[in-house]
XYZ file of C-alpha atoms in Angstrom:
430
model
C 274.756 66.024 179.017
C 271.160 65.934 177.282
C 270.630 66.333 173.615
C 266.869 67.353 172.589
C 266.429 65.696 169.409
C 263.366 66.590 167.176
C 261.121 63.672 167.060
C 259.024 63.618 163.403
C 255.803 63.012 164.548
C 254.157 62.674 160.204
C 255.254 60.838 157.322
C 253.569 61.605 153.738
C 253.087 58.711 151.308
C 252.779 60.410 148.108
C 253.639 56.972 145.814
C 254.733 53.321 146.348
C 258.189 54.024 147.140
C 257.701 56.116 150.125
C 255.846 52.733 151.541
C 259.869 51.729 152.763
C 259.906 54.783 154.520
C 256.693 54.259 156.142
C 257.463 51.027 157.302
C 261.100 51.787 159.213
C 259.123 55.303 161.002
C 256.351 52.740 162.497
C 259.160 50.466 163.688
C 261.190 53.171 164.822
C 258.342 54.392 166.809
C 256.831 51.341 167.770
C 254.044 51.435 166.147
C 252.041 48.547 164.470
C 250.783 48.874 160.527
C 247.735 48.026 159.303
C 248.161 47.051 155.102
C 244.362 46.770 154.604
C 244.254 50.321 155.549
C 247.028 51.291 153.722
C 245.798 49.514 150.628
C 242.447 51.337 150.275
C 243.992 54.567 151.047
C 245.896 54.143 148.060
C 243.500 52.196 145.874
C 245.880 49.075 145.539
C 246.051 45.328 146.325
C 247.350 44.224 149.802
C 249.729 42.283 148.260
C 251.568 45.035 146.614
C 251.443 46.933 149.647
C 253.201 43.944 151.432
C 255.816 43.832 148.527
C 256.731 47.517 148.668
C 257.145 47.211 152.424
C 259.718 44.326 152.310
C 261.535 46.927 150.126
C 260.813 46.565 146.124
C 261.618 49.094 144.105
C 259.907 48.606 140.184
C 263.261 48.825 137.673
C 263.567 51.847 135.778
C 264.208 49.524 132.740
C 262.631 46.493 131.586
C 265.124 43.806 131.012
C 263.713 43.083 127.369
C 266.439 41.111 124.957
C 267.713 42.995 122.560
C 267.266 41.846 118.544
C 270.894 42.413 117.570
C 271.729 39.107 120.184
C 270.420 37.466 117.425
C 273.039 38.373 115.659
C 275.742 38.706 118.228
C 277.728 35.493 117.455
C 278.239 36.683 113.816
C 278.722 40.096 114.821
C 281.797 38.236 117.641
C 283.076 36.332 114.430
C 283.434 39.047 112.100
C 285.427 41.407 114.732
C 287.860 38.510 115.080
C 288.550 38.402 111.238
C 292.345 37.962 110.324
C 291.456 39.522 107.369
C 287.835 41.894 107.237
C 288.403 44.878 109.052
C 285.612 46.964 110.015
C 286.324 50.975 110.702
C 283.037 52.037 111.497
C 279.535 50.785 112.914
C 277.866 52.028 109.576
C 280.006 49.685 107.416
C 279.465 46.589 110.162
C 275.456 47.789 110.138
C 275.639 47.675 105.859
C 277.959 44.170 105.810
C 275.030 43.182 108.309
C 271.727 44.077 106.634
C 273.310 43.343 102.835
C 275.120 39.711 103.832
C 272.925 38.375 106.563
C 269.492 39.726 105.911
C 269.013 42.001 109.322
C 266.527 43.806 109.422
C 267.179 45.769 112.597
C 266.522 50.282 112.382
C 270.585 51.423 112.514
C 269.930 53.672 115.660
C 269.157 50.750 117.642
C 271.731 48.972 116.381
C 274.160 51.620 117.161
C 273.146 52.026 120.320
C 273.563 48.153 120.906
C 277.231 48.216 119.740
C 277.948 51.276 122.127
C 276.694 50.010 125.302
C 278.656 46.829 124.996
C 281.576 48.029 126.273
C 283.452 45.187 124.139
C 282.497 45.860 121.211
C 282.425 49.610 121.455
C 286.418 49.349 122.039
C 286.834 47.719 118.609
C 285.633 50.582 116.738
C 287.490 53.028 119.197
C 290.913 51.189 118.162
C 290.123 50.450 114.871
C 288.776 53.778 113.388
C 291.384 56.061 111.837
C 292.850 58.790 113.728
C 291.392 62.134 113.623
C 292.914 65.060 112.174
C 293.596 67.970 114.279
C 291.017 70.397 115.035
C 292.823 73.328 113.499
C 289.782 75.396 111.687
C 288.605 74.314 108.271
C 287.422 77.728 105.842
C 284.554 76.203 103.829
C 284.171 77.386 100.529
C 281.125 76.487 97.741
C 282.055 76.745 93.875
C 279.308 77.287 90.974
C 277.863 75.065 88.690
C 280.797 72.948 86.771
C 283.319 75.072 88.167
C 285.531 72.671 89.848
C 286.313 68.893 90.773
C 288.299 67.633 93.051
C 290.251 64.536 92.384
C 292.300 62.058 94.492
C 293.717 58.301 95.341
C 292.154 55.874 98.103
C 295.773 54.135 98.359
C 296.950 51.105 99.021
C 293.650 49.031 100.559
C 294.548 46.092 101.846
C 292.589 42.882 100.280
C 292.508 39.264 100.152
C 290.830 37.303 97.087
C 288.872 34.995 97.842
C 289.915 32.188 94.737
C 292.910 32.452 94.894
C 293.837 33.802 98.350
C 296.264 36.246 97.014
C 297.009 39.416 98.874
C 296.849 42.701 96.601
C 296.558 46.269 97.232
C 293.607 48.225 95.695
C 293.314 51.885 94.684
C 290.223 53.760 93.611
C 290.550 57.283 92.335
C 287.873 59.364 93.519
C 286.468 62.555 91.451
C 283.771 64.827 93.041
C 282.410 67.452 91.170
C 282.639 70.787 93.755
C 278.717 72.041 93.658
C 276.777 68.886 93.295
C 278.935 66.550 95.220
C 278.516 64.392 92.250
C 280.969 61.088 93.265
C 282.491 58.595 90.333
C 285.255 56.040 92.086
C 287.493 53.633 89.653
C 289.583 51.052 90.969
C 292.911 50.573 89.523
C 295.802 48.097 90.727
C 298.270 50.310 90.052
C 298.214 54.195 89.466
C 300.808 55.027 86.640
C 300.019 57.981 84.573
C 298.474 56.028 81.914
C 296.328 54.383 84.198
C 295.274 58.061 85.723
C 295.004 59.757 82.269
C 292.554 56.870 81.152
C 290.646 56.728 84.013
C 289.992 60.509 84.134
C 288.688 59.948 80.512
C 286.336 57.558 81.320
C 284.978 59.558 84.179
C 284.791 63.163 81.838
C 282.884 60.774 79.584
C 280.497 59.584 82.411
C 279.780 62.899 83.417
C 278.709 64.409 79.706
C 281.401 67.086 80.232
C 284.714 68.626 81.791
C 284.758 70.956 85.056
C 286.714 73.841 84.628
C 289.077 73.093 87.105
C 290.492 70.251 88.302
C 291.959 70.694 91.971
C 294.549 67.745 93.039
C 297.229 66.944 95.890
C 300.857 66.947 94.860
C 301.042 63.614 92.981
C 304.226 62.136 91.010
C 301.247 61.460 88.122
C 300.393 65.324 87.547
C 302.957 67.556 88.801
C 307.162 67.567 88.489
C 306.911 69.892 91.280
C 305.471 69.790 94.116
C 303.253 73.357 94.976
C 304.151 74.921 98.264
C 303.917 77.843 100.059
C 307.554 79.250 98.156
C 307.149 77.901 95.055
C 303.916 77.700 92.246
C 305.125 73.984 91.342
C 305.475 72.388 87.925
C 302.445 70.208 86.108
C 304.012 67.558 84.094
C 304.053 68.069 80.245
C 301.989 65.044 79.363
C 299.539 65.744 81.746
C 299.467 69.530 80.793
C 299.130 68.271 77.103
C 295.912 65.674 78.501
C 294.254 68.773 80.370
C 294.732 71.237 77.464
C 293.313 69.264 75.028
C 290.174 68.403 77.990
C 290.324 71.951 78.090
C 290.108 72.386 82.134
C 292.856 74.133 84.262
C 294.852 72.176 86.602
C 295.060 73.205 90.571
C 297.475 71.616 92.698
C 297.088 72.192 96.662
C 299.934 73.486 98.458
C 301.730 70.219 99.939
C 300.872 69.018 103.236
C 297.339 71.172 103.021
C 294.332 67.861 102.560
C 291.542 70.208 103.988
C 292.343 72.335 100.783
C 290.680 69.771 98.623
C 288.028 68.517 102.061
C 285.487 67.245 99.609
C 287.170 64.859 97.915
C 288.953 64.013 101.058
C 285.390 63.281 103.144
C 284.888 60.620 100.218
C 287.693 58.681 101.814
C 285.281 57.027 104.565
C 282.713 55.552 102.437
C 285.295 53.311 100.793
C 287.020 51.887 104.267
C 284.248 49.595 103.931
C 286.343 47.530 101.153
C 287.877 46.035 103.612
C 284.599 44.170 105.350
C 285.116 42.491 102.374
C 288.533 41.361 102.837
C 288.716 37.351 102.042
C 285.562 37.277 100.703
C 285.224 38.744 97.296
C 287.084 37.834 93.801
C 288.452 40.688 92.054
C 285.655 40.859 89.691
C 283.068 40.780 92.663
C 285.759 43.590 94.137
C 285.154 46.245 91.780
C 281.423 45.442 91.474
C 281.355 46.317 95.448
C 283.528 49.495 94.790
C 280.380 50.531 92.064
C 277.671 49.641 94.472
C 279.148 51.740 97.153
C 279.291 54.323 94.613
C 275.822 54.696 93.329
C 274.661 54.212 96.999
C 276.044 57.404 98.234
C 275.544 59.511 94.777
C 272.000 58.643 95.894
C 271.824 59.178 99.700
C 271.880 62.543 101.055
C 274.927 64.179 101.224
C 275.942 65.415 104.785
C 277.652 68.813 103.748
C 274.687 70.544 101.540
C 271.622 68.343 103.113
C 270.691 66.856 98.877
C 271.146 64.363 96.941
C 274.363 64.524 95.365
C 272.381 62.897 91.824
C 269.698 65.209 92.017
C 271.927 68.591 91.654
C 274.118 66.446 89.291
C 271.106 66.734 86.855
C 271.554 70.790 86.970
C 275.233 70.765 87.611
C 275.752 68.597 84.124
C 275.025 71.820 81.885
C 277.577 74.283 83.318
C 280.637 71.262 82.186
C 282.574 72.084 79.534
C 282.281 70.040 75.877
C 283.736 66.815 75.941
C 286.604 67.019 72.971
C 286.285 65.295 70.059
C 286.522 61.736 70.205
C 289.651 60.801 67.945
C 291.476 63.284 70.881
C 289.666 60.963 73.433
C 290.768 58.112 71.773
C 294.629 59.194 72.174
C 294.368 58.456 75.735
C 292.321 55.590 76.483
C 294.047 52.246 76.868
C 293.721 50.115 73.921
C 290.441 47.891 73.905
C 290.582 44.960 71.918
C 287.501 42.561 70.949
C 288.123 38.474 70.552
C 285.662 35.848 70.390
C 285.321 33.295 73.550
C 286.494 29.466 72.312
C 284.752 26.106 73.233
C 286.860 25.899 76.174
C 286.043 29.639 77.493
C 289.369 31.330 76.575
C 290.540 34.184 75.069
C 293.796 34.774 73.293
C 295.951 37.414 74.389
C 299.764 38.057 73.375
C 299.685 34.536 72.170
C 298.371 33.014 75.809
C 294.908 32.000 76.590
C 293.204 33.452 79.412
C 289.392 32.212 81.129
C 286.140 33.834 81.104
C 282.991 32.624 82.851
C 281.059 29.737 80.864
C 278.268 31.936 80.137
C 280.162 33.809 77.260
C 281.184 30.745 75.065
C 280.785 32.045 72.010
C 280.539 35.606 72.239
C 282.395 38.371 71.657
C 284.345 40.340 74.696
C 286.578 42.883 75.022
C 289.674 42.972 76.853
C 292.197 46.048 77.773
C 295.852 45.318 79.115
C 298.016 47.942 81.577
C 299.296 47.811 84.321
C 300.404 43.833 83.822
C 296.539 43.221 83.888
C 293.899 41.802 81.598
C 290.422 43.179 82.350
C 287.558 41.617 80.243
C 284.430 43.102 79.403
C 281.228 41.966 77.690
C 279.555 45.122 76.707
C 280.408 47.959 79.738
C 280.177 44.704 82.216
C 283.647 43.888 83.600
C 283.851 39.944 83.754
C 287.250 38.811 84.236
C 290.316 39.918 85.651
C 293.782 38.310 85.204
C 297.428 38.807 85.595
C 299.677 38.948 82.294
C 300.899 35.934 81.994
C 303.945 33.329 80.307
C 301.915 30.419 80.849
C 300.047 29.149 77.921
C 296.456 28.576 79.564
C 295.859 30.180 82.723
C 292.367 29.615 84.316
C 290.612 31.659 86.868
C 289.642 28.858 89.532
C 285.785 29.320 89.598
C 285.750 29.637 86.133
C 287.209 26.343 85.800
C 284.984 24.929 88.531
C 281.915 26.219 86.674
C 283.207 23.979 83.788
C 284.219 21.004 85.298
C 281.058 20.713 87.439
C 278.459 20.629 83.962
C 280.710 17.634 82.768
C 281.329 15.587 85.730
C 278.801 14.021 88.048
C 280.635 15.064 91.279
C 278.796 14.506 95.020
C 279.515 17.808 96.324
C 280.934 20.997 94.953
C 283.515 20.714 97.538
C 284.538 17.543 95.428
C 284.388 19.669 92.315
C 286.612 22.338 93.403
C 289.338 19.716 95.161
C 289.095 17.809 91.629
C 289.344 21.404 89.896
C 292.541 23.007 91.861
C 293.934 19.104 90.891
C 293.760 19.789 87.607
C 294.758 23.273 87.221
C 297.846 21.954 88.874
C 298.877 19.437 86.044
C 297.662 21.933 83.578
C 300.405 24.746 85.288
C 303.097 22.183 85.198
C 302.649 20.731 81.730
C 302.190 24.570 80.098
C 304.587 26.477 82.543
């Protein structure tokens, strides 16, 4: 049996790449090619011709380096941290550019982290879990109508002087039209510690929303709010926001979307934990305020401004700030004491360290929640446990000291010499 088969008898060369195809219909057919033709028919070198022949094809992408593998053997170290944790590329990017001085555009360093299909699956298992996609009503409020207020709980975090595990909290207040942020840390979050932090913030912001919306928390509410019952404020609480003036809100329980705004603030402060091993508590809460100014100054992803910018209009719609002797009731006591020669300051009978720098001066120091916090002026400076030992020195502060009075080779050497020390002075005092 015969098959006619359709012979192509043309072939059209319209770029380089059709010079393969060229090539394999002159051998199929027998025929002989002639490059030097071919190369001034198409206004090229003979050479290239030759090339494309043999079967080149010109990549679609140039194999350029990129400048984040520069930085990939820190970027490999600080994934495999026992203790820094890293939730999202944007906090990695900020450790990055802040820590190690990269100077790289974050788009391209984005894109870096998801093509590496290693280092794309940390952030896959180590971002929180979505919440379902049931659909969120968005609602707007007027000027100094509402905040919203609520706890980041329970971060994880590792000092770096002592090496002592704690878990931090910052209570987050957002004001409901300008997305106005103010985060405090807190070790613990007892009423008093709630009632004098929302003080300070009223204070910060000139002025008291009208309403403050909030979850179910043991700190504000007896009762839980739910869909069968209104729920029950708690009495001192009640008493605080009277005499504030505002109105409290609870959310129905189980309902975070109710309160979204405050809940979207939640994100910006998973990058504490980058941190982990690396900061003293002091340094801690100076992060937490850095983090806070930067995004009260960035644009704010749910009205397209900048949150400080409407703050400035917001402001005049608050409510007066009460008097201050009804302010006074519930702040937590601040006392002021004068630094000794040996940087200490007496508390309860017990003598606590401050950095070198403040020999002399006066501080101020406020005790709850177990804690000392010291301040010179509004600038937080030391932090200590309460305490039944007689002296108790922060490490570095004790470093500092030793190292202006010794001749030491190293400040490795000064710190061995100084934990030595601290040692003999915790047995002889304990």
């Amino acid at each position: 049996m015969l098959i006619e088969v359709e012979t192509p008898v043309s072939l059209e060369v319209n770029e380089l790449s059709d010079l393969i195809k060229l090539r394999r219909f002159m051998e199929d057919n027998n025929l002989k090619l002639n490059k030097s033709a071919i190369a001034r028919e198409l206004n090229i070198d003979r050479r290239t011709v030759s090339k494309y022949l043999n079967g080149f094809k010109k990549k679609q992408h140039r194999d350029k380096p990129s400048k984040v593998d520069e930085y990939r053997k820190i970027i490999d170290e600080l994934l495999s941290s026992d203790t820094q944790v890293f939730h999202y590329r944007s906090v990695l990017y900020r450790y990055l550019t802040d820590n190690h001085n990269m100077d790289i555009p974050a788009q391209t360093f984005y894109h870096y982290i998801k093509s590496n299909p290693e280092l794309d699956a940390y952030f896959r298992k180590s971002s929180p879990s979505g919440a379902n996609q049931c659909p969120v009503v968005r609602y707007e409020t007027e000027y100094g109508e509402q905040a919203q207020l609520d706890w980041k709980e329970s971060i994880p975090f590792i000092l770096s002087d002592t090496g002592e595990a704690v878990m931090i909290n910052v209570l987050v207040l957002i004001l409901g039209y300008s997305r106005f942020r103010i985060y405090k840390p807190a070790v613990r979050m007892t009423q008093d510690v709630l009632i004098h932090l929302l003080t300070e913030m009223f204070e910060t912001l000139g002025g008291v929303p009208k309403v403050l919306l909030t979850d179910n928390m043991k700190t504000v509410m007896d009762e839980s709010r739910s869909s069968y019952r209104h729920g029950k404020v708690n009495k001192k609480f009640e008493t605080f926001a009277n005499d504030f003036g505002f109105k409290v809100m609870p959310c129905k329980a189980a309902t975070p979307k109710t309160k979204g705004k405050v809940e979207s603030q939640m994100k910006y402060l998973d990058e504490i934990r980058a941190y982990s091993g690396k900061l003293t508590l002091v340094e801690l809460y100076e992060l937490i305020g850095r983090i806070n100014a930067r995004v009260n100054n960035s644009i704010c992803q749910g009205t397209g401004r900048i949150p400080i910018m409407d703050f400035e209009k917001e402001k005049d719609s608050l409510l007066p700030l009460p008097h201050e002797s009804v302010r006074n009731q519930y702040r937590i006591r601040t006392t002021r004491v004068k630094v000794n020669a040996a940087g200490m300051i007496n508390v309860k009978s017990n003598q606590y360290s401050v950095p070198r720098d403040y020999i002399g001066k006066a501080v101020t120091y406020q005790v709850h929640d177990s804690t000392i916090y010291v301040y010179f002026n509004t600038k937080l400076i030391a932090v200590h446990l309460l305490s039944n030992r007689k002296l108790n020195y922060s490490l570095d502060h004790y470093t500092d000291a030793l190292a202006t009075n010794h001749i030491f080779k190293s400040i490795d050497e000064v710190r061995e010499m100084a934990k030595h020390n601290l040692e003999i002075i915790g047995g002889m005092y304990e």
